[in-house]
Each structure stands twice: as structure tokens, then as C-alpha cells.
PDB file of C-alpha atoms in Angstrom:
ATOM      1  CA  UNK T   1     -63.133  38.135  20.265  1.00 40.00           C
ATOM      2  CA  UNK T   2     -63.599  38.346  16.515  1.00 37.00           C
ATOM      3  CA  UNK T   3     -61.090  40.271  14.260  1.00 39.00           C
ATOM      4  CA  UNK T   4     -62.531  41.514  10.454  1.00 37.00           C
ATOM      5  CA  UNK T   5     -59.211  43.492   8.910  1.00 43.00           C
ATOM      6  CA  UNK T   6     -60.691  46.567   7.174  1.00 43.00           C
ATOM      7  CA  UNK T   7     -59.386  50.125   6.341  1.00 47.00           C
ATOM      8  CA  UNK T   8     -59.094  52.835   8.700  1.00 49.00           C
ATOM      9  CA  UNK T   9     -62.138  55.163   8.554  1.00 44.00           C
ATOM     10  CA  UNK T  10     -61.268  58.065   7.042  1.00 47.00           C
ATOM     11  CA  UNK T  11     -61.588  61.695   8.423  1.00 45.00           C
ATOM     12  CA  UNK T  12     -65.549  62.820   7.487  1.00 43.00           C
ATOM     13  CA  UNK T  13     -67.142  59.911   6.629  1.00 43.00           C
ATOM     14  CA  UNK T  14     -70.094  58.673   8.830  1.00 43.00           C
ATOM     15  CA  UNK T  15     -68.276  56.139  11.194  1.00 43.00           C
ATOM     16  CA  UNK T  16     -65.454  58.249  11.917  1.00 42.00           C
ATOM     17  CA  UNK T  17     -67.707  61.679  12.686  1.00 48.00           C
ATOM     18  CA  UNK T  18     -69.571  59.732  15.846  1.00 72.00           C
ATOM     19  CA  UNK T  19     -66.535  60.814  18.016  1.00 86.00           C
ATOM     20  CA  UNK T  20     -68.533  63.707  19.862  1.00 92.00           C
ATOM     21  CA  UNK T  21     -70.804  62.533  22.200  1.00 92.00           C
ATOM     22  CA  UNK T  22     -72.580  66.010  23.136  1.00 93.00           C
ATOM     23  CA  UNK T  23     -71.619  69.321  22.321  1.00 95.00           C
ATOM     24  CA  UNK T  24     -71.578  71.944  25.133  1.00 96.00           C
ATOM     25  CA  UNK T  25     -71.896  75.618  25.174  1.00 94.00           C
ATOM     26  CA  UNK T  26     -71.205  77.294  28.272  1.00 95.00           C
ATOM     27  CA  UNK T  27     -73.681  79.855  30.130  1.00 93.00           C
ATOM     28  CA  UNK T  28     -72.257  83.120  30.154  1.00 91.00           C
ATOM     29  CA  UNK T  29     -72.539  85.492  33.406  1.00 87.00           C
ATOM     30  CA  UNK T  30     -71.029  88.892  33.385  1.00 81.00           C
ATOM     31  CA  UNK T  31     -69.708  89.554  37.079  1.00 71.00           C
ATOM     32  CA  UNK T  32     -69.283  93.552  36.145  1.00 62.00           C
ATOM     33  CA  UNK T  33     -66.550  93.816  33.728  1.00 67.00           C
ATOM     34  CA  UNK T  34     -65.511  90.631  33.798  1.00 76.00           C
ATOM     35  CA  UNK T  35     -67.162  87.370  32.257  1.00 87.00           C
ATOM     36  CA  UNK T  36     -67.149  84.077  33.410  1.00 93.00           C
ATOM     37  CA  UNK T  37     -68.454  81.271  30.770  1.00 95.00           C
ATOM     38  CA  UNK T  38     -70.046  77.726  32.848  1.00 95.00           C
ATOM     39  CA  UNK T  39     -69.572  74.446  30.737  1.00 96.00           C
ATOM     40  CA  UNK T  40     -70.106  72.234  33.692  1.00 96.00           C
ATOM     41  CA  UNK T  41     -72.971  71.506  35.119  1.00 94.00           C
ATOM     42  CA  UNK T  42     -75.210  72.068  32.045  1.00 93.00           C
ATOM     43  CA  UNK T  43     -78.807  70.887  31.645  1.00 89.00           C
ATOM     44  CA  UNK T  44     -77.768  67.475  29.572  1.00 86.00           C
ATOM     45  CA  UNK T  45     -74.506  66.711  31.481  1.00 93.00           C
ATOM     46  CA  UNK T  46     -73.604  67.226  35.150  1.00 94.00           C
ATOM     47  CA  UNK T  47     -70.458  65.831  35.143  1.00 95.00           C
ATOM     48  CA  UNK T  48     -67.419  64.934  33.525  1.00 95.00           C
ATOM     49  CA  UNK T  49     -64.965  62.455  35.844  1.00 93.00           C
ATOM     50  CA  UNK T  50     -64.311  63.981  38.824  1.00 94.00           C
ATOM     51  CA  UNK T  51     -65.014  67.573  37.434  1.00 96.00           C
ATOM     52  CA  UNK T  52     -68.899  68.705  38.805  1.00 96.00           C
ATOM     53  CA  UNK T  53     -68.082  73.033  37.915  1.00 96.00           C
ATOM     54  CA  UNK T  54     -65.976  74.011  35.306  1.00 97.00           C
ATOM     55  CA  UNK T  55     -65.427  77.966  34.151  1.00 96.00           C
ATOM     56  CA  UNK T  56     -63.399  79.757  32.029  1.00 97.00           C
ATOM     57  CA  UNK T  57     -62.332  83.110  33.575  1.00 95.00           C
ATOM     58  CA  UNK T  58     -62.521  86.330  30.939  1.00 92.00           C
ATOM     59  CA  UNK T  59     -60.679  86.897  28.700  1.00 94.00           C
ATOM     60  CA  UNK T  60     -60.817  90.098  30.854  1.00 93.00           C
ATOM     61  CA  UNK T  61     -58.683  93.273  30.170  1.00 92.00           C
ATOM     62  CA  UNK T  62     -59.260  95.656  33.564  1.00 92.00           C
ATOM     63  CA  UNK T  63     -58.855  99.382  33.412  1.00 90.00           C
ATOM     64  CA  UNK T  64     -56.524 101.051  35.168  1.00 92.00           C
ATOM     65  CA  UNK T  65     -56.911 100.278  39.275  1.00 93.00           C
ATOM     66  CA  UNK T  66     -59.404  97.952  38.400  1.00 92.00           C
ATOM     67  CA  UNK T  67     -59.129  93.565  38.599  1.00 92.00           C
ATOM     68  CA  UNK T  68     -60.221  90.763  39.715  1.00 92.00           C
ATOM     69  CA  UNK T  69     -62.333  91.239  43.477  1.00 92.00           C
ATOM     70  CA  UNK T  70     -63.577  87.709  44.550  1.00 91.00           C
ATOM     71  CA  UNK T  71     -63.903  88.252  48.038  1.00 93.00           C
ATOM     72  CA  UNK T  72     -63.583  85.939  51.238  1.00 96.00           C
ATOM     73  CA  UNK T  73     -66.056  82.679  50.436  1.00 95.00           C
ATOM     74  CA  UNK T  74     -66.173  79.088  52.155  1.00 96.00           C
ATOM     75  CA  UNK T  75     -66.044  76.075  50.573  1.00 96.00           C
ATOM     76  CA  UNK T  76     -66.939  72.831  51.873  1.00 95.00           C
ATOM     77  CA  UNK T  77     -67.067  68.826  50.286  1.00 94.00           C
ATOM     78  CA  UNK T  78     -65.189  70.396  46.755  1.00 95.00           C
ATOM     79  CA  UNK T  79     -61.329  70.770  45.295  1.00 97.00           C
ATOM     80  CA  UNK T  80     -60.745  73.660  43.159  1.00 96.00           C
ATOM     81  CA  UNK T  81     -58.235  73.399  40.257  1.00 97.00           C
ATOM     82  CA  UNK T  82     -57.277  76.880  39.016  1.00 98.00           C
ATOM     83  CA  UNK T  83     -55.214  77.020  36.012  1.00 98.00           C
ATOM     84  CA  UNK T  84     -54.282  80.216  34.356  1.00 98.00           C
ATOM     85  CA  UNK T  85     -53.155  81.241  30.652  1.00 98.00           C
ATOM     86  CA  UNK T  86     -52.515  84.616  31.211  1.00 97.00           C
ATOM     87  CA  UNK T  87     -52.615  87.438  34.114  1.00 97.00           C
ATOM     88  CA  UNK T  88     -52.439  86.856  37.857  1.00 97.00           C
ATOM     89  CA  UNK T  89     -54.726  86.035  40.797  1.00 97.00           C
ATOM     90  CA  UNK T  90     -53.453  87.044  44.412  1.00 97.00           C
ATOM     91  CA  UNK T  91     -54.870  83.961  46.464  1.00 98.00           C
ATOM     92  CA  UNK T  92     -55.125  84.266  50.517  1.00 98.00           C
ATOM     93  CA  UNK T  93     -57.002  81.276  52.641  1.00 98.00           C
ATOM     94  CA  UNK T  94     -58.159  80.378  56.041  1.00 98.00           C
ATOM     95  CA  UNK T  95     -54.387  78.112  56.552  1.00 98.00           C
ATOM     96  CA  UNK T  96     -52.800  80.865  56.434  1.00 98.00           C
ATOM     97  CA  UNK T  97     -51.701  80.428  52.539  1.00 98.00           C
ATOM     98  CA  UNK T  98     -51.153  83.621  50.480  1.00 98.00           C
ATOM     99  CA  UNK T  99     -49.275  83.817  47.618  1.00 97.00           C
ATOM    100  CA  UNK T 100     -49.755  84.136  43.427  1.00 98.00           C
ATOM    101  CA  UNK T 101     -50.815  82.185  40.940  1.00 98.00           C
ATOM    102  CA  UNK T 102     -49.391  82.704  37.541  1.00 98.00           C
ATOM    103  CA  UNK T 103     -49.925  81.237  33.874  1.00 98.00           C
ATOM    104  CA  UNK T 104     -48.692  77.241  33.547  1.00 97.00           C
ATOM    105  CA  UNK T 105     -48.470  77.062  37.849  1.00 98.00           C
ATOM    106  CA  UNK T 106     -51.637  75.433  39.347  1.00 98.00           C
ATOM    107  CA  UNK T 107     -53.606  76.112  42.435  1.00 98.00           C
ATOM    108  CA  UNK T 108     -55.232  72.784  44.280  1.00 98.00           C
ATOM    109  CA  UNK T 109     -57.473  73.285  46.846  1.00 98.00           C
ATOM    110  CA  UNK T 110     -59.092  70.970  49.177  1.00 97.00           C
ATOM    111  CA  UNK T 111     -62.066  72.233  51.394  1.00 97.00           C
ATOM    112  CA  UNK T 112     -62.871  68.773  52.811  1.00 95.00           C
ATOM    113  CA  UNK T 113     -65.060  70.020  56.251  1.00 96.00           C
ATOM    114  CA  UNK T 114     -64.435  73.796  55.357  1.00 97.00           C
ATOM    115  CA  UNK T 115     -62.080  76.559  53.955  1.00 98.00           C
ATOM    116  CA  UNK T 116     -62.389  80.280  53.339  1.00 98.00           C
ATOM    117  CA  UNK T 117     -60.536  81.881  50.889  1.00 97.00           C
ATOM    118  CA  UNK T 118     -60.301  84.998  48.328  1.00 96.00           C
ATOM    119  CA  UNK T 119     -58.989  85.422  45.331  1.00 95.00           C
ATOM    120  CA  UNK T 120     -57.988  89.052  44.205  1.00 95.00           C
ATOM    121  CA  UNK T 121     -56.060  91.056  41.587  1.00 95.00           C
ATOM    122  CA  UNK T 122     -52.453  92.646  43.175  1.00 95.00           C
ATOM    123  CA  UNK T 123     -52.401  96.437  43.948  1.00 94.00           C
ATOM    124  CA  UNK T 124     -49.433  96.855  41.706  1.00 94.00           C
ATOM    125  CA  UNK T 125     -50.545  95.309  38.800  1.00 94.00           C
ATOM    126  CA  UNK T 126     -53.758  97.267  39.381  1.00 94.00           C
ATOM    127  CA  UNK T 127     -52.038 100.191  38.320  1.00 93.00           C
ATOM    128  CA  UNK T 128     -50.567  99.027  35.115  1.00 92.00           C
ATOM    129  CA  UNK T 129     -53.542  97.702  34.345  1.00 91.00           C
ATOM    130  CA  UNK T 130     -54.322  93.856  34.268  1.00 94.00           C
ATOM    131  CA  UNK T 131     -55.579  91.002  32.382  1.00 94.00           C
ATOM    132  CA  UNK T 132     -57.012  87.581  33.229  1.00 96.00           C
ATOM    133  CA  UNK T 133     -57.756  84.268  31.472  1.00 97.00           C
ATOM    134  CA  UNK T 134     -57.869  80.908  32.969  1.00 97.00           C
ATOM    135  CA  UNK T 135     -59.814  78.160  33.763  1.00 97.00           C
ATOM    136  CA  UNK T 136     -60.762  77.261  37.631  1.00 96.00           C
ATOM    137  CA  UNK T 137     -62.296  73.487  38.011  1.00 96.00           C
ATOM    138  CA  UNK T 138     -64.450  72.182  40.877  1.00 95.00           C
ATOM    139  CA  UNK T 139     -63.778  68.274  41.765  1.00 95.00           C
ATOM    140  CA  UNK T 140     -65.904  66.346  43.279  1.00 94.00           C
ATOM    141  CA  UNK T 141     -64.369  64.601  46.351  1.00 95.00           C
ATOM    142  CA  UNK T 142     -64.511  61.179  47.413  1.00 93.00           C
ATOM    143  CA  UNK T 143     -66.978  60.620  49.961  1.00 92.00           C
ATOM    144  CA  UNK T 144     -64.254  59.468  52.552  1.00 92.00           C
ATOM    145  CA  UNK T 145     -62.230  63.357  51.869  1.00 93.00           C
ATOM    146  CA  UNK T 146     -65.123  64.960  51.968  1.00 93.00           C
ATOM    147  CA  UNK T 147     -64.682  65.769  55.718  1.00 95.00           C
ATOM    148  CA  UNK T 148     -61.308  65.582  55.629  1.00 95.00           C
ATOM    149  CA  UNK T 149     -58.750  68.474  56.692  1.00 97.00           C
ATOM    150  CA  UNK T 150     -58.804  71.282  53.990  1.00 97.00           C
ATOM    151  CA  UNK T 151     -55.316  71.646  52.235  1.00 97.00           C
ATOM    152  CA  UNK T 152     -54.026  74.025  49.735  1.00 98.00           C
ATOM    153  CA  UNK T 153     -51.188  72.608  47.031  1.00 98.00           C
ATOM    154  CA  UNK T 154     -49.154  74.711  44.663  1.00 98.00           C
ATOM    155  CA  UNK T 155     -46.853  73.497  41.655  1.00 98.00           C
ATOM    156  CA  UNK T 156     -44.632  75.405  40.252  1.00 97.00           C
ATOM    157  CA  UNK T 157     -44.696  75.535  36.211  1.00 97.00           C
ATOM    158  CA  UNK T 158     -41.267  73.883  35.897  1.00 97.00           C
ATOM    159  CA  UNK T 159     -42.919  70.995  38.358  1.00 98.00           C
ATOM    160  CA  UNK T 160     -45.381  70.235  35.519  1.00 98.00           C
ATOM    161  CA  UNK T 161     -44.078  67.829  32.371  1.00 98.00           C
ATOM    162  CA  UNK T 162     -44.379  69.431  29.581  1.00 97.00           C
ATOM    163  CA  UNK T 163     -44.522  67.296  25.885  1.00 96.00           C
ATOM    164  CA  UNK T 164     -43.567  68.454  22.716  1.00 95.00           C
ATOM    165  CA  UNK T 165     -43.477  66.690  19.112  1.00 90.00           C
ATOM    166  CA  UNK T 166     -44.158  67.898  15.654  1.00 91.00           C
ATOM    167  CA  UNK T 167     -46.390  71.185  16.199  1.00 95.00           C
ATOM    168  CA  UNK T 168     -48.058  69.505  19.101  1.00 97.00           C
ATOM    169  CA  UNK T 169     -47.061  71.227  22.845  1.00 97.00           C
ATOM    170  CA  UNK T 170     -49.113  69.658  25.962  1.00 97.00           C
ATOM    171  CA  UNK T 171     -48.669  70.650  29.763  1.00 98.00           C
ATOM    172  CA  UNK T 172     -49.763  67.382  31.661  1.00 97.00           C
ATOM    173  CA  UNK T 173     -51.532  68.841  35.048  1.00 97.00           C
ATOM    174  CA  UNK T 174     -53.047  65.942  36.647  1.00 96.00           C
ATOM    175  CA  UNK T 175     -52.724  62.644  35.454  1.00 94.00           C
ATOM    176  CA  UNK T 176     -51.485  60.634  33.149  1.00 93.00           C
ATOM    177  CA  UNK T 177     -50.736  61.333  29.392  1.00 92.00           C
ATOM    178  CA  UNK T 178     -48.104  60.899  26.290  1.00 92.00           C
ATOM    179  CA  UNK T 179     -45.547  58.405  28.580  1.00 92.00           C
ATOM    180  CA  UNK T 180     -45.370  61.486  31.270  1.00 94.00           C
ATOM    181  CA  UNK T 181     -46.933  61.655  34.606  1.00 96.00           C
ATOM    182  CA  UNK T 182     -48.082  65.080  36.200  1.00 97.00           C
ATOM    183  CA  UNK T 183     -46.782  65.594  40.372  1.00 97.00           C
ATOM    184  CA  UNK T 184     -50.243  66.579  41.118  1.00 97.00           C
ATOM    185  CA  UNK T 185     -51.649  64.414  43.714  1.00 91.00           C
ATOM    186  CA  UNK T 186     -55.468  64.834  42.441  1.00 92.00           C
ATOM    187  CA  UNK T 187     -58.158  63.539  44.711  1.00 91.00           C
ATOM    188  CA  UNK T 188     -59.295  61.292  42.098  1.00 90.00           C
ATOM    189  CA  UNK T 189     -57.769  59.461  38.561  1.00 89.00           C
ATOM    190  CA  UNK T 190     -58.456  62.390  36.391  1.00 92.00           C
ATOM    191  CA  UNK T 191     -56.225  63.761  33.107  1.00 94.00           C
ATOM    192  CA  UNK T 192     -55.986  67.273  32.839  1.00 96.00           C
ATOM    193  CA  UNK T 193     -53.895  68.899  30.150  1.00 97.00           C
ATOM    194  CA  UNK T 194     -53.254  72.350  28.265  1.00 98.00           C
ATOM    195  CA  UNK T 195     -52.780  71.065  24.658  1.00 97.00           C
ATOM    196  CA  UNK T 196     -51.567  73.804  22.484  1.00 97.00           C
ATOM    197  CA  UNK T 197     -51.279  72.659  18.152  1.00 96.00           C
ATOM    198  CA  UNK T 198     -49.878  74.408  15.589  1.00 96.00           C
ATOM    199  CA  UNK T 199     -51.553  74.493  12.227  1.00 94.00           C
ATOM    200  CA  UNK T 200     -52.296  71.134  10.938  1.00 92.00           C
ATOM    201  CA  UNK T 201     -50.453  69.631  13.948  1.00 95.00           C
ATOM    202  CA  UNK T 202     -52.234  66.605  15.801  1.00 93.00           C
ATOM    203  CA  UNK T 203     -52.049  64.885  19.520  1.00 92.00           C
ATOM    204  CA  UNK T 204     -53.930  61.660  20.378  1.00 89.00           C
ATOM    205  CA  UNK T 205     -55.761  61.258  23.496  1.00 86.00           C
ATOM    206  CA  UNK T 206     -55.797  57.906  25.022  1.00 79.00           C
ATOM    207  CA  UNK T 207     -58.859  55.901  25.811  1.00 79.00           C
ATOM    208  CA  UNK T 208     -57.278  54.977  28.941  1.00 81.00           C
ATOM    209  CA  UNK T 209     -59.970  57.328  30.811  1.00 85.00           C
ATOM    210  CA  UNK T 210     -63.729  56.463  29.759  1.00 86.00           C
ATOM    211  CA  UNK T 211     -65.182  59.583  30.551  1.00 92.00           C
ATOM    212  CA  UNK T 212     -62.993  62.553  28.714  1.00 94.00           C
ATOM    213  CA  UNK T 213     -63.706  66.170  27.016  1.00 96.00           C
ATOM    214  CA  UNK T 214     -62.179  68.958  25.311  1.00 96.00           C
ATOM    215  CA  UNK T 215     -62.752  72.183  25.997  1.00 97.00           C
ATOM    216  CA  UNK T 216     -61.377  74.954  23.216  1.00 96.00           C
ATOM    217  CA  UNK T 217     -60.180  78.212  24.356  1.00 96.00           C
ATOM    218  CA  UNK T 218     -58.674  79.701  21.336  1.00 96.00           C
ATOM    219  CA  UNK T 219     -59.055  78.839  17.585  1.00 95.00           C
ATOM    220  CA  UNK T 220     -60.347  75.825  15.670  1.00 95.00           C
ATOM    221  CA  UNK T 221     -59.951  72.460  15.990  1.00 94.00           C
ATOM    222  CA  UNK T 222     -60.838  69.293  13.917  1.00 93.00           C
ATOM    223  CA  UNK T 223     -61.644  65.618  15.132  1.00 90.00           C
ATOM    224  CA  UNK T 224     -62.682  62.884  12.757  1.00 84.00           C
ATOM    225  CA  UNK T 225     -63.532  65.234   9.874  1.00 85.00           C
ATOM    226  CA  UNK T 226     -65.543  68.197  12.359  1.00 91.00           C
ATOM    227  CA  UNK T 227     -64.654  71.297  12.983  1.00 93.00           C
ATOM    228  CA  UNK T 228     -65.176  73.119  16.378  1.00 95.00           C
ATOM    229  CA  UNK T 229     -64.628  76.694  17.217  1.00 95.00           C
ATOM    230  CA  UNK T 230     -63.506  78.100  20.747  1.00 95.00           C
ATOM    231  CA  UNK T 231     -65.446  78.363  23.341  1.00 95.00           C
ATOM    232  CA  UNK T 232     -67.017  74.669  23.839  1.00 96.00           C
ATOM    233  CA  UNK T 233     -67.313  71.606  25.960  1.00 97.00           C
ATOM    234  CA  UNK T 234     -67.066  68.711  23.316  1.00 96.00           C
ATOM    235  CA  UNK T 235     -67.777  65.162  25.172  1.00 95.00           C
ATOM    236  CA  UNK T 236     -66.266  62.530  23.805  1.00 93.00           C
ATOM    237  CA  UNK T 237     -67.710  58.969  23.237  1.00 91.00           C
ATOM    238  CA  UNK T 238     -65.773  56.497  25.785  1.00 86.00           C
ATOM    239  CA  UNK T 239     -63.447  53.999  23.565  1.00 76.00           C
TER     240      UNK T 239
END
């Protein structure tokens, strides 16, 4: 290995803006007042890691006695990863499981050789009328889980590490990021964070995974000199 001391790059210039490997903007489906927006699989990419579906619920604001109505569905061969930001989904299952999810808790699901399960919107928050915003991942399992015994995980938002320093706030979900480690036992290696910056505020993401993305939910962001608005998949180059 050969070692040439140079400058940094600096933020715009051409080395520094090949960061971005593809840019991805997610299909849009409107499931009768209430949108869900696919990044993953998209015509150029079909996966990212371990992560084969990935969809960002609303932002939805029901009317009164109206939500969320996702009625009983199998699954088979997949984990879902549900992760809200705001509202509340009423989850029941074919083990038996029925409880809430809420923003910052997390919802793992393994169908291995089959689960059924619905996800709804409470009666009682029907009537003071409800919102919804969140992001529910598929994972690929590995072919020795995929027939294995379904299982559904919760965690708790004061189970997941949380990191904080200098307008930078990051809740580590699966994985392994900034010196913390998330609980989660994922099916596969995977990092999975909400990353929340204040203006002008910065967070590195380690190379330690080759295969990694950001997806932007609210405002603007900036890597290497570009600027991305909400609402994208942005792939990063590996290294």
C-alpha cells in the first residue's frame, strides 16, 4: 500500500461530490386517504443489505373515526421492521401478539414458514382523530430462517441507545453505530438509525457496512457539497 499526503477534498468540488451512488425516488400509491411512498425495490436497485421493501407510511392526518385499516394478511420467507415517527398502529398476529406500536418503539417480525397479522388504527384514537408517519421495512431472511418458526419482537423506546453531540441526535435500531450497539437481534448485520440534525449540525456514517443509504423524511440535507430534499433513497458509494 502506497500513501501520497494531500489535502482533504473539499465540500463541492468534483472528487468529493461522487459520494451518491444512485438517487431514488419512491413510487407513490394512494391506499384511499392515506399514501404510502416505495423506495425499495425500484427499477435500478432491488436491494439495499438485507432490506428487499422499504415504505414510508403518510404523513397521513385521518378524519374523525377514520385510520389506518390494514387488514389480516400472511407473510411468509420476510421480517418486517416497523418504525414510527408519529401516531399509532394497533398490531394483532397469528401468536397471539396484540399490542401498540408507538413513535421511537420498534416492531420485528419474523414470518419464517408463515404468519398472519393486521395492523389497525385504535377505536379511541379514532375519535379524536389520528395521524400516522413511519417507515415499515421488509428484510430479506437468510435462507436457513426462512422456514423457521415465525416470531414477533418488541423494544421499548428506552431499550434503544440513543446518541447525542453537537446538534446531531441518532436512535441506533439495529446495529451498530457511534460506539453504541442497538438490543435488536436483526436477522442479518444491518445498521438502522433515525438521525435527526439541527441546522448546520453533522454525523458521520461509518464505512464499516459496504452497502448503506439514506433515506430523508423531513427537510434538507447536504453530503460532500449536494443538497437533497425529503423524500429520497440516496445510495451511497461503498468506502
Amino acid at each position: 500500500m502506497s500513501l501520497v499526503a494531500c489535502d482533504d477534498p473539499l465540500p463541492g468540488d468534483a472528487a468529493a461530490c461522487a459520494r451518491i451512488a444512485q438517487v431514488i425516488v419512491p413510487r407513490a400509491r394512494d391506499l384511499g386517504g392515506f399514501e404510502v411512498r416505495r423506495a425499495l425495490p425500484s427499477q435500478h436497485r432491488q436491494m439495499i443489505g438485507p432490506f428487499i421493501f422499504w415504505d414510508q407510511m403518510g404523513p397521513a392526518e385521518f378524519v374523525l373515526g377514520e385510520g389506518l385499516d390494514v387488514r389480516p394478511h400472511p407473510h411468509i420467507g420476510l421480517a418486517t421492521v416497523t418504525y414510527l415517527l408519529d401516531g399509532e398502529i394497533f398490531h394483532r398476529d397469528s401468536l397471539g401478539t396484540a399490542l401498540a406500536i408507538r413513535p421511537g418503539e420498534l416492531n420485528l417480525m419474523r414470518a419464517g414458514r408463515g404468519i398472519v397479522h393486521s395492523e389497525r388504527t385504535a377505536a379511541e384514537l379514532r375519535a379524536k382523530g389520528a395521524r400516522l408517519l413511519g417507515i415499515q421495512a421488509w428484510v430479506a431472511l437468510p435462507r436457513a430462517q426462512e422456514e423457521s418458526e415465525p416470531a414477533f419482537l418488541h423494544y421499548g423506546e428506552a431499550e434503544l441507545p440513543v446518541v447525542e453531540a453537537a446538534g446531531a441526535w441518532a436512535r441506533l435500531i439495529c446495529g451498530e453505530a457511534w460506539g453504541r450497539r442497538s438490543p435488536v437481534a436483526a436477522p442479518s448485520p444491518t445498521l438502522y438509525a433515525e438521525v435527526r440534525l439541527e441546522a448546520g449540525a453533522s454525523l458521520p456514517l461509518d464505512a464499516l457496512y459496504e452497502e448503506r443509504a439514506i433515506y430523508t423524511v423531513e427537510g434538507t440535507i447536504a453530503i460532500a457539497g449536494d443538497r437533497f430534499g425529503p423524500g429520497q433513497l440516496l445510495v451511497l458509494r461503498p468506502g
